[in-house]
Coordinates of C-alpha atoms in Angstrom, one line a residue:
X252 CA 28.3 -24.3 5.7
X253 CA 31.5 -22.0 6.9
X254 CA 30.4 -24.4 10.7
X255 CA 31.1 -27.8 8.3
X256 CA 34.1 -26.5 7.1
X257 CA 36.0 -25.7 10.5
X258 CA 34.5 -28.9 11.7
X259 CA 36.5 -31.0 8.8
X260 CA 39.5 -29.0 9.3
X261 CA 39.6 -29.1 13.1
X262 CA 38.5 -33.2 12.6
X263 CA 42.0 -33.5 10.4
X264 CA 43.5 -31.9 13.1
X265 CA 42.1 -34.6 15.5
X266 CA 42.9 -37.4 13.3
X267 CA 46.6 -36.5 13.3
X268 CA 46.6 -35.9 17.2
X269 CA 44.8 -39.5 17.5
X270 CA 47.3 -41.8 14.8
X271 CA 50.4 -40.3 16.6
X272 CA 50.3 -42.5 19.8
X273 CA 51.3 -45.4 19.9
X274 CA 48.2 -47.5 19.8
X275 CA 45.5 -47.3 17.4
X276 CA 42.2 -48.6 18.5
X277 CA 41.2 -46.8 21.4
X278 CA 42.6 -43.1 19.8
X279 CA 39.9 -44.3 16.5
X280 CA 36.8 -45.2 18.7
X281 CA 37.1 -42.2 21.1
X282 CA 37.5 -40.1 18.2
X283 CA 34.3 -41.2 16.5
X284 CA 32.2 -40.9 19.6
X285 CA 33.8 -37.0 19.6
X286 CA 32.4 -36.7 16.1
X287 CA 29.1 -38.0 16.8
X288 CA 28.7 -35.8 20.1
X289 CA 29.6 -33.1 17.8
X290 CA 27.2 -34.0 15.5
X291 CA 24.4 -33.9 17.6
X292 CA 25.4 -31.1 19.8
X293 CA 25.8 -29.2 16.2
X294 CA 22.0 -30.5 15.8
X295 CA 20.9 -29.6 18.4
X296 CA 22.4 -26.3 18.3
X297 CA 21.4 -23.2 21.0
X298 CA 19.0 -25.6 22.7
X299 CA 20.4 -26.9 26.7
X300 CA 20.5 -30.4 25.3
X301 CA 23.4 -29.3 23.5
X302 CA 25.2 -27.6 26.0
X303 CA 25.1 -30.5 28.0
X304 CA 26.1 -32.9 25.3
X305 CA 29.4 -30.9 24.8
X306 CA 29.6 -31.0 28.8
X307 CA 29.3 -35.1 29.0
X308 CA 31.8 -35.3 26.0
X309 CA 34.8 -33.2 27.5
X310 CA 33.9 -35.1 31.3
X311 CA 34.6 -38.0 29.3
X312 CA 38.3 -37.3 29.5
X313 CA 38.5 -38.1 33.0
X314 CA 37.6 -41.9 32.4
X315 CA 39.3 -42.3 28.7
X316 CA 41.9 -39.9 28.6
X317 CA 41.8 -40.9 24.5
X318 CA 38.9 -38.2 24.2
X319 CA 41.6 -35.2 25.2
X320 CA 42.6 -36.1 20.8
X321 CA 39.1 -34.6 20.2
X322 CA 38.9 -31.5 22.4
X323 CA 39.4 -29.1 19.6
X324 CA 36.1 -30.3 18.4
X325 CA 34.4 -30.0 21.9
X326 CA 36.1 -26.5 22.1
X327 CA 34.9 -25.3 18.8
X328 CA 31.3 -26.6 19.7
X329 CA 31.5 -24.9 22.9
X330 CA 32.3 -21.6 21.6
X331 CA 29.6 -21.8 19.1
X332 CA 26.9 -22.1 21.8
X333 CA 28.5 -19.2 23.3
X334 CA 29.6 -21.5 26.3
X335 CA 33.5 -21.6 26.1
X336 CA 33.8 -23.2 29.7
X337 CA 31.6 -26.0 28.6
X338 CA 34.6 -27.1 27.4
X339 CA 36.2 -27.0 30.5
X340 CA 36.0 -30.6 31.6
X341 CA 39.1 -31.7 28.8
X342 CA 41.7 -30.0 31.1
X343 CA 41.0 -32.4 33.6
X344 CA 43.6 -35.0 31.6
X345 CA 46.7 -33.2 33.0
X346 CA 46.2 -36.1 35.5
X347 CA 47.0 -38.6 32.7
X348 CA 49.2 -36.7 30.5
X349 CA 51.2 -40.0 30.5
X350 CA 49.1 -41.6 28.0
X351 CA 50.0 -38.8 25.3
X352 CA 53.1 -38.1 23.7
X353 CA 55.3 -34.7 23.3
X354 CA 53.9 -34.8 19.3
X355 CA 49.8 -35.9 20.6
X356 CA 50.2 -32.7 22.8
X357 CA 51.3 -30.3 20.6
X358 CA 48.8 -31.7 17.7
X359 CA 46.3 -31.1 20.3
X360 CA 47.1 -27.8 21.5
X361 CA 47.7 -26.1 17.8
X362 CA 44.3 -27.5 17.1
X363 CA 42.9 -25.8 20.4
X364 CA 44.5 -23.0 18.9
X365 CA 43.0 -23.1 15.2
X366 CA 39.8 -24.0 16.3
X367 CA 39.7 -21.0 18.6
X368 CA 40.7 -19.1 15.4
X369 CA 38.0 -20.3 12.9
X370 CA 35.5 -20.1 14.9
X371 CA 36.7 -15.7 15.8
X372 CA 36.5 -15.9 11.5
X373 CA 33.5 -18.2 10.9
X374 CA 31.8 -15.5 13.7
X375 CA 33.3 -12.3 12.0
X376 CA 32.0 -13.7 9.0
X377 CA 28.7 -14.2 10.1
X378 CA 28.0 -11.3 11.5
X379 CA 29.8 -9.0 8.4
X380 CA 26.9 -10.8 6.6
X381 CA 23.9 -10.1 8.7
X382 CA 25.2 -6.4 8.5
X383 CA 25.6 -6.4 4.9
X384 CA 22.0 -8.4 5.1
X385 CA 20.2 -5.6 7.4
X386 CA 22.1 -3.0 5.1
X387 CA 20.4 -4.2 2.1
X388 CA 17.2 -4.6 3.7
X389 CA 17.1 -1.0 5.4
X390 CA 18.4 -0.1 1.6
X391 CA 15.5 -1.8 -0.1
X392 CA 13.1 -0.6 2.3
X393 CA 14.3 3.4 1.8
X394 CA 14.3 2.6 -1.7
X395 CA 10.6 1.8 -1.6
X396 CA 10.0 4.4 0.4
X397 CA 11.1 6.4 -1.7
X398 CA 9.4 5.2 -4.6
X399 CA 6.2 5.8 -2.9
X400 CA 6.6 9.7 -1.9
X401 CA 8.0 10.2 -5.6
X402 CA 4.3 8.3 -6.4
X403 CA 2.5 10.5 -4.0
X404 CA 3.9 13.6 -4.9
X405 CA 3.6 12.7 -8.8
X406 CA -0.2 12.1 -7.7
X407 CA -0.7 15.5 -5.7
X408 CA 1.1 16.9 -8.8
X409 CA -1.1 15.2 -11.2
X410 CA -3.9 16.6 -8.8
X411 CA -2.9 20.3 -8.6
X412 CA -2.5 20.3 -12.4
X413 CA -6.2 18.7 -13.1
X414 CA -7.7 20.8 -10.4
X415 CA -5.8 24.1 -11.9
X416 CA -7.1 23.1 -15.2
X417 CA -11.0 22.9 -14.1
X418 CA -10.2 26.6 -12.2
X419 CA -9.1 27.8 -15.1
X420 CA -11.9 26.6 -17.5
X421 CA -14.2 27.8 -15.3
X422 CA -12.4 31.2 -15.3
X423 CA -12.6 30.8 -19.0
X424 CA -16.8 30.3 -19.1
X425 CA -17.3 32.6 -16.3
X426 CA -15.3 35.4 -18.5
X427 CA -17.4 34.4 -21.8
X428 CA -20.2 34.4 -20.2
X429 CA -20.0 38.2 -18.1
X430 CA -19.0 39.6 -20.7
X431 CA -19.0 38.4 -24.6
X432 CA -21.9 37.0 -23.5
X433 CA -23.1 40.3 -22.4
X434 CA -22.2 42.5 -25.2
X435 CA -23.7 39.8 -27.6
X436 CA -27.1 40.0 -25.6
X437 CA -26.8 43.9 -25.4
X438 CA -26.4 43.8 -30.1
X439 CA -28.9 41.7 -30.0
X440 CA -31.7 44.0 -28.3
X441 CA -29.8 47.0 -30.1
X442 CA -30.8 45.4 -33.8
X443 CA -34.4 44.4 -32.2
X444 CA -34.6 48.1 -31.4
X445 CA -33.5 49.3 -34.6
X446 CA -36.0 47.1 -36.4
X447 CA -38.9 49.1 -34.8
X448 CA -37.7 52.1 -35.5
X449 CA -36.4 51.6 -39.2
X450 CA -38.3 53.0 -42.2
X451 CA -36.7 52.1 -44.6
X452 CA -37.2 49.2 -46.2
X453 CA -34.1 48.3 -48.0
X454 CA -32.9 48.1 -44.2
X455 CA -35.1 45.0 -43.0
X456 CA -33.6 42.1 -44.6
X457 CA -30.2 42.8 -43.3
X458 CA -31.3 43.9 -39.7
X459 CA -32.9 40.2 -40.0
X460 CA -30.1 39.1 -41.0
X461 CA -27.9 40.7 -38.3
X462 CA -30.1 39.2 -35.8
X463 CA -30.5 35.4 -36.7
X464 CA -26.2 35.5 -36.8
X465 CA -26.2 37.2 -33.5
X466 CA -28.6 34.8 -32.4
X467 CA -26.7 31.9 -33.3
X468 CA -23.5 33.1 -32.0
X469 CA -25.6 33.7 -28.6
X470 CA -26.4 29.5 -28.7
X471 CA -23.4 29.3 -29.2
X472 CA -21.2 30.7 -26.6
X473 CA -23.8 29.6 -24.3
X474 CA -23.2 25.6 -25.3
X475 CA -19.9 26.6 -24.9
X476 CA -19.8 27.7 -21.8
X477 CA -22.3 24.8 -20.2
X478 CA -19.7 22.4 -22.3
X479 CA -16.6 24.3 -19.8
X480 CA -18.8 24.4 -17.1
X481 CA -19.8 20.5 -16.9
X482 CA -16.5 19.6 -17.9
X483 CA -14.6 21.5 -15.0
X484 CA -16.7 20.1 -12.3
X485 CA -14.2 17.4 -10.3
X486 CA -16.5 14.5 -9.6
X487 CA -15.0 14.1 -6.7
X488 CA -14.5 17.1 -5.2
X489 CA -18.2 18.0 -5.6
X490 CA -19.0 14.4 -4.0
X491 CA -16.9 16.0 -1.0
X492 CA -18.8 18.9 -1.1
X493 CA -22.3 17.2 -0.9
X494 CA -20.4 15.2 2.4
X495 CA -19.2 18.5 3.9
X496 CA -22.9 19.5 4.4
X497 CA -23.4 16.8 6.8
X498 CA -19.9 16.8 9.0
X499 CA -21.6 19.1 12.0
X500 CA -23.7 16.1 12.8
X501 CA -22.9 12.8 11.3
X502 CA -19.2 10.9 11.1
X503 CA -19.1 10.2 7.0
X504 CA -16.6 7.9 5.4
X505 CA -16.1 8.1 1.6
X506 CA -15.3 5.3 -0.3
X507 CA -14.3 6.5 -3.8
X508 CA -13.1 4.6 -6.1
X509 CA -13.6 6.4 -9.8
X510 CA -10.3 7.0 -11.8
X511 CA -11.7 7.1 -15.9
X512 CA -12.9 10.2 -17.2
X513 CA -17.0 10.3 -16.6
X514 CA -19.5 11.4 -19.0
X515 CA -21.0 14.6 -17.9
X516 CA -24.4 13.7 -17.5
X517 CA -23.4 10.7 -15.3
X518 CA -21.2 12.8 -13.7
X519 CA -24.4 15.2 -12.9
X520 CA -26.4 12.0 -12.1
X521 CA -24.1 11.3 -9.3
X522 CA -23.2 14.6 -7.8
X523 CA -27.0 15.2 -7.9
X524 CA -28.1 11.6 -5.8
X525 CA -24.8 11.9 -3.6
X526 CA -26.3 15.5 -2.7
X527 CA -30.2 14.8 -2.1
X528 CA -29.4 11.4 0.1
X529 CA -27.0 13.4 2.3
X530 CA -30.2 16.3 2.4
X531 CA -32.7 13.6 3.1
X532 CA -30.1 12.1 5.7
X533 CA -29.7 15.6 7.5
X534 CA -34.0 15.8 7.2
X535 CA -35.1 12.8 8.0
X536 CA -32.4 10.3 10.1
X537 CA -32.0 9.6 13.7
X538 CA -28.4 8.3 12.9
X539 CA -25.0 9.6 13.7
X540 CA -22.7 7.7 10.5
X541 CA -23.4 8.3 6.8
X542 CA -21.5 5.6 4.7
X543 CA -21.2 6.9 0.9
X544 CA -19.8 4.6 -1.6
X545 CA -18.8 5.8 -5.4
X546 CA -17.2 2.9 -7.5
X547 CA -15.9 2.5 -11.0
X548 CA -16.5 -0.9 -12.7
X549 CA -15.7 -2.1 -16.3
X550 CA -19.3 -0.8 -17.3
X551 CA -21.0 0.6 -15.0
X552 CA -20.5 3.2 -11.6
X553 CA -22.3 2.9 -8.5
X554 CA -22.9 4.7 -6.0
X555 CA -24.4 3.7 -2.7
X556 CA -25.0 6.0 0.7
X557 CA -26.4 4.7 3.4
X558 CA -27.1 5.9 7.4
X559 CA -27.6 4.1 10.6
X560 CA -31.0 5.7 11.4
X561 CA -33.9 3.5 12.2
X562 CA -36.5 3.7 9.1
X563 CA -39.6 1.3 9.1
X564 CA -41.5 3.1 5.7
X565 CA -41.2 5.5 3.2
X566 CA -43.3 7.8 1.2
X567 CA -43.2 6.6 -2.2
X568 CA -44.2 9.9 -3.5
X569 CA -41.7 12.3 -1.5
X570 CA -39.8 14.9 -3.9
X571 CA -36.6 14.4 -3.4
X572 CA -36.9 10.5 -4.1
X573 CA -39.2 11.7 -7.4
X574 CA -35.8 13.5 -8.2
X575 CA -33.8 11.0 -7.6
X576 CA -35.1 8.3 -9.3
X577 CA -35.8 11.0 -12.4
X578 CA -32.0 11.5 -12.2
X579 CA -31.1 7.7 -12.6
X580 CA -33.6 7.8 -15.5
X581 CA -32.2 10.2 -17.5
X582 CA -29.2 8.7 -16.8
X583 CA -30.1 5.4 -18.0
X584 CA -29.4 4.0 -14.5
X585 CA -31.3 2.2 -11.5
X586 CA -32.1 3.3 -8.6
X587 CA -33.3 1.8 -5.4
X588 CA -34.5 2.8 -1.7
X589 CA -34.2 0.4 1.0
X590 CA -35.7 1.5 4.4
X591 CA -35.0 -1.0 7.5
X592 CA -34.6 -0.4 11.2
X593 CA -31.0 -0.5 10.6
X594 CA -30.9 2.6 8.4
X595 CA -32.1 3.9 5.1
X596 CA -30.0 3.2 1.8
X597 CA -29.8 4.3 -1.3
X598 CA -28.3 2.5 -4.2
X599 CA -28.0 3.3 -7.8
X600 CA -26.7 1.6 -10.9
X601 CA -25.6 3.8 -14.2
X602 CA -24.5 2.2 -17.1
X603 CA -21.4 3.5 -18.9
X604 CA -22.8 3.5 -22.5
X605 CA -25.9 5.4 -21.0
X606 CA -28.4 2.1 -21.2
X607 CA -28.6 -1.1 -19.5
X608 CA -29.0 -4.2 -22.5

């Protein structure tokens, strides 16, 4: 647009230069074949063919010494192909400066002059707005850059916390456990002892008595303590864990994608396959990749490992499959083995309400 606007300026500026001679037809028609060679040369802008359109229109001064009213056009079209001297050829009408007057000359000069001018602005222009452009791309881009550490350190924050949590719950079960745990078993045996040596029987209903309470806050602690226990194990941390086992020998990739909370059994379901198919991997493949797959879907997870070994049968009865597939049941889930010379995979199915419809 700023290109259209010198153009119409530096065209008035023409116009003027063309209606002050003294004749009127030849001034008109060289001026509109300046225009259209502008035109295209402005269409056919940075290619050759434009260079040498704006080359052919200021040569043309040396024949028709009317197209010297439209070299401020050719000038300002030269410059903007980065090509000054392409406008070169005009100069070549000092040999006919007889057909202009004092007033064409100096119209034509000051518009040499101005179009020299608006195109240094139209260029300072333009490049003030690809730095201001590049500015506010390199800020956009640091912007979302920045967006994504803040996101990654909120994540690893969000991680140390949940992970300092589990430590600490299992810090918490592990202290019940050693020793309230401990001093309840010790009363326990103590009131059992007492019973067999007491005598007296205004004694025996409250020793009985003693004993069922100390019982019950014995199940109790302990269902509190399995409850810390399952719920401090980090699904996928232990899934890591099961993985570590194999790094010495095989390449493994994880693909986890679980982000709810899981139900503990699942949760036990899952650690408990992902750790005998990386065992029976280690026992039994001829492989050197493990692939292990956990995913999260509206409602159901699955879970899928599989290795590159060559496997034409399996034993339907082996123990670690029995256990397996015992797992999936109790979880509600499905399991299945596929053996092929490709590799062995194994590929379960738990439902997120604990039973498949």
């Amino acid at each position: 647009m700023n290109r259209l606007a010198d153009k119409s300026v530096i065209l008035m500026i023409c116009v003027i230069a063309a209606m002050s001679g003294g004749s009127f037809i030849a001034p008109v028609i060289t001026l509109l074949a300046s225009v259209g060679c502008s035109s295209l040369a402005q269409f056919l802008s940075g290619r050759k063919s434009a260079k040498a359109i704006v080359v052919i229109a200021s040569a043309m001064c040396i024949f028709v010494p009317e197209f010297f009213c439209g070299a401020p056009i050719m000038l300002y079209d030269a410059l903007c192909e980065k090509k000054w001297q392409l406008a070169l050829p005009c100069l070549t009408v000092i040999i006919n400066l007889s057909h202009f007057n004092a007033l064409q000359l100096a119209v034509i000069f000051a518009g040499l002059i101005i179009a020299f001018m608006l195109y240094t602005r139209t260029q300072a222009l333009t490049e003030t707005r690809q730095k201001l452009n590049s500015f506010r791309d390199v800020s956009v881009e640091r912007t979302d850059s920045l967006e994504q550490q803040n996101r990654q350190l909120t994540e690893k924050q969000d991680s140390e916390i949940y992970l300092a949590t589990l430590a600490e719950r299992n810090r918490i079960a592990r202290e019940i456990h050693d020793n309230v745990g401990h001093m309840i078993t010790r009363s326990i045996l103590q009131v059992g002892a007492f019973q067999v040596i007491n005598k007296d029987e205004n004694l025996k209903e409250p020793l009985e008595s003693l004993k069922e309470t100390l019982n019950n806050a014995m199940t109790g602690i302990r269902q509190s303590v399995h409850n810390l226990h399952d719920n401090s194990i980090d699904l996928r941390s232990a899934v890591e864990e099961c993985i570590k086992t194999a790094g010495g020998r095989f390449e493994v990739t994880l693909d986890y994608d679980v982000t709810g909370e899981v139900d503990k059994s699942i949760k036990l379901c899952l650690i408990g396959v992902t750790k005998e198919s990386i065992s029976n991997c280690i026992k039994h493949s001829n492989g050197d990749k493990i692939g292990v797959i956990l995913r999260e879907h509206p409602a159901f997870y699955q879970l899928a490992v599989e290795d590159n070994g060559s496997c034409g049968k399996i034993r339907s009865g082996g123990i670690g499959l029995i256990n397996m597939k015992d797992r999936a049941d109790r979880a509600g889930g499905i399991i299945n083995f596929t053996p092929s010379e490709k590799g062995f995979k194994v590929f379960l199915s738990v439902p997120k309400n604990g039973r498949y419809n």
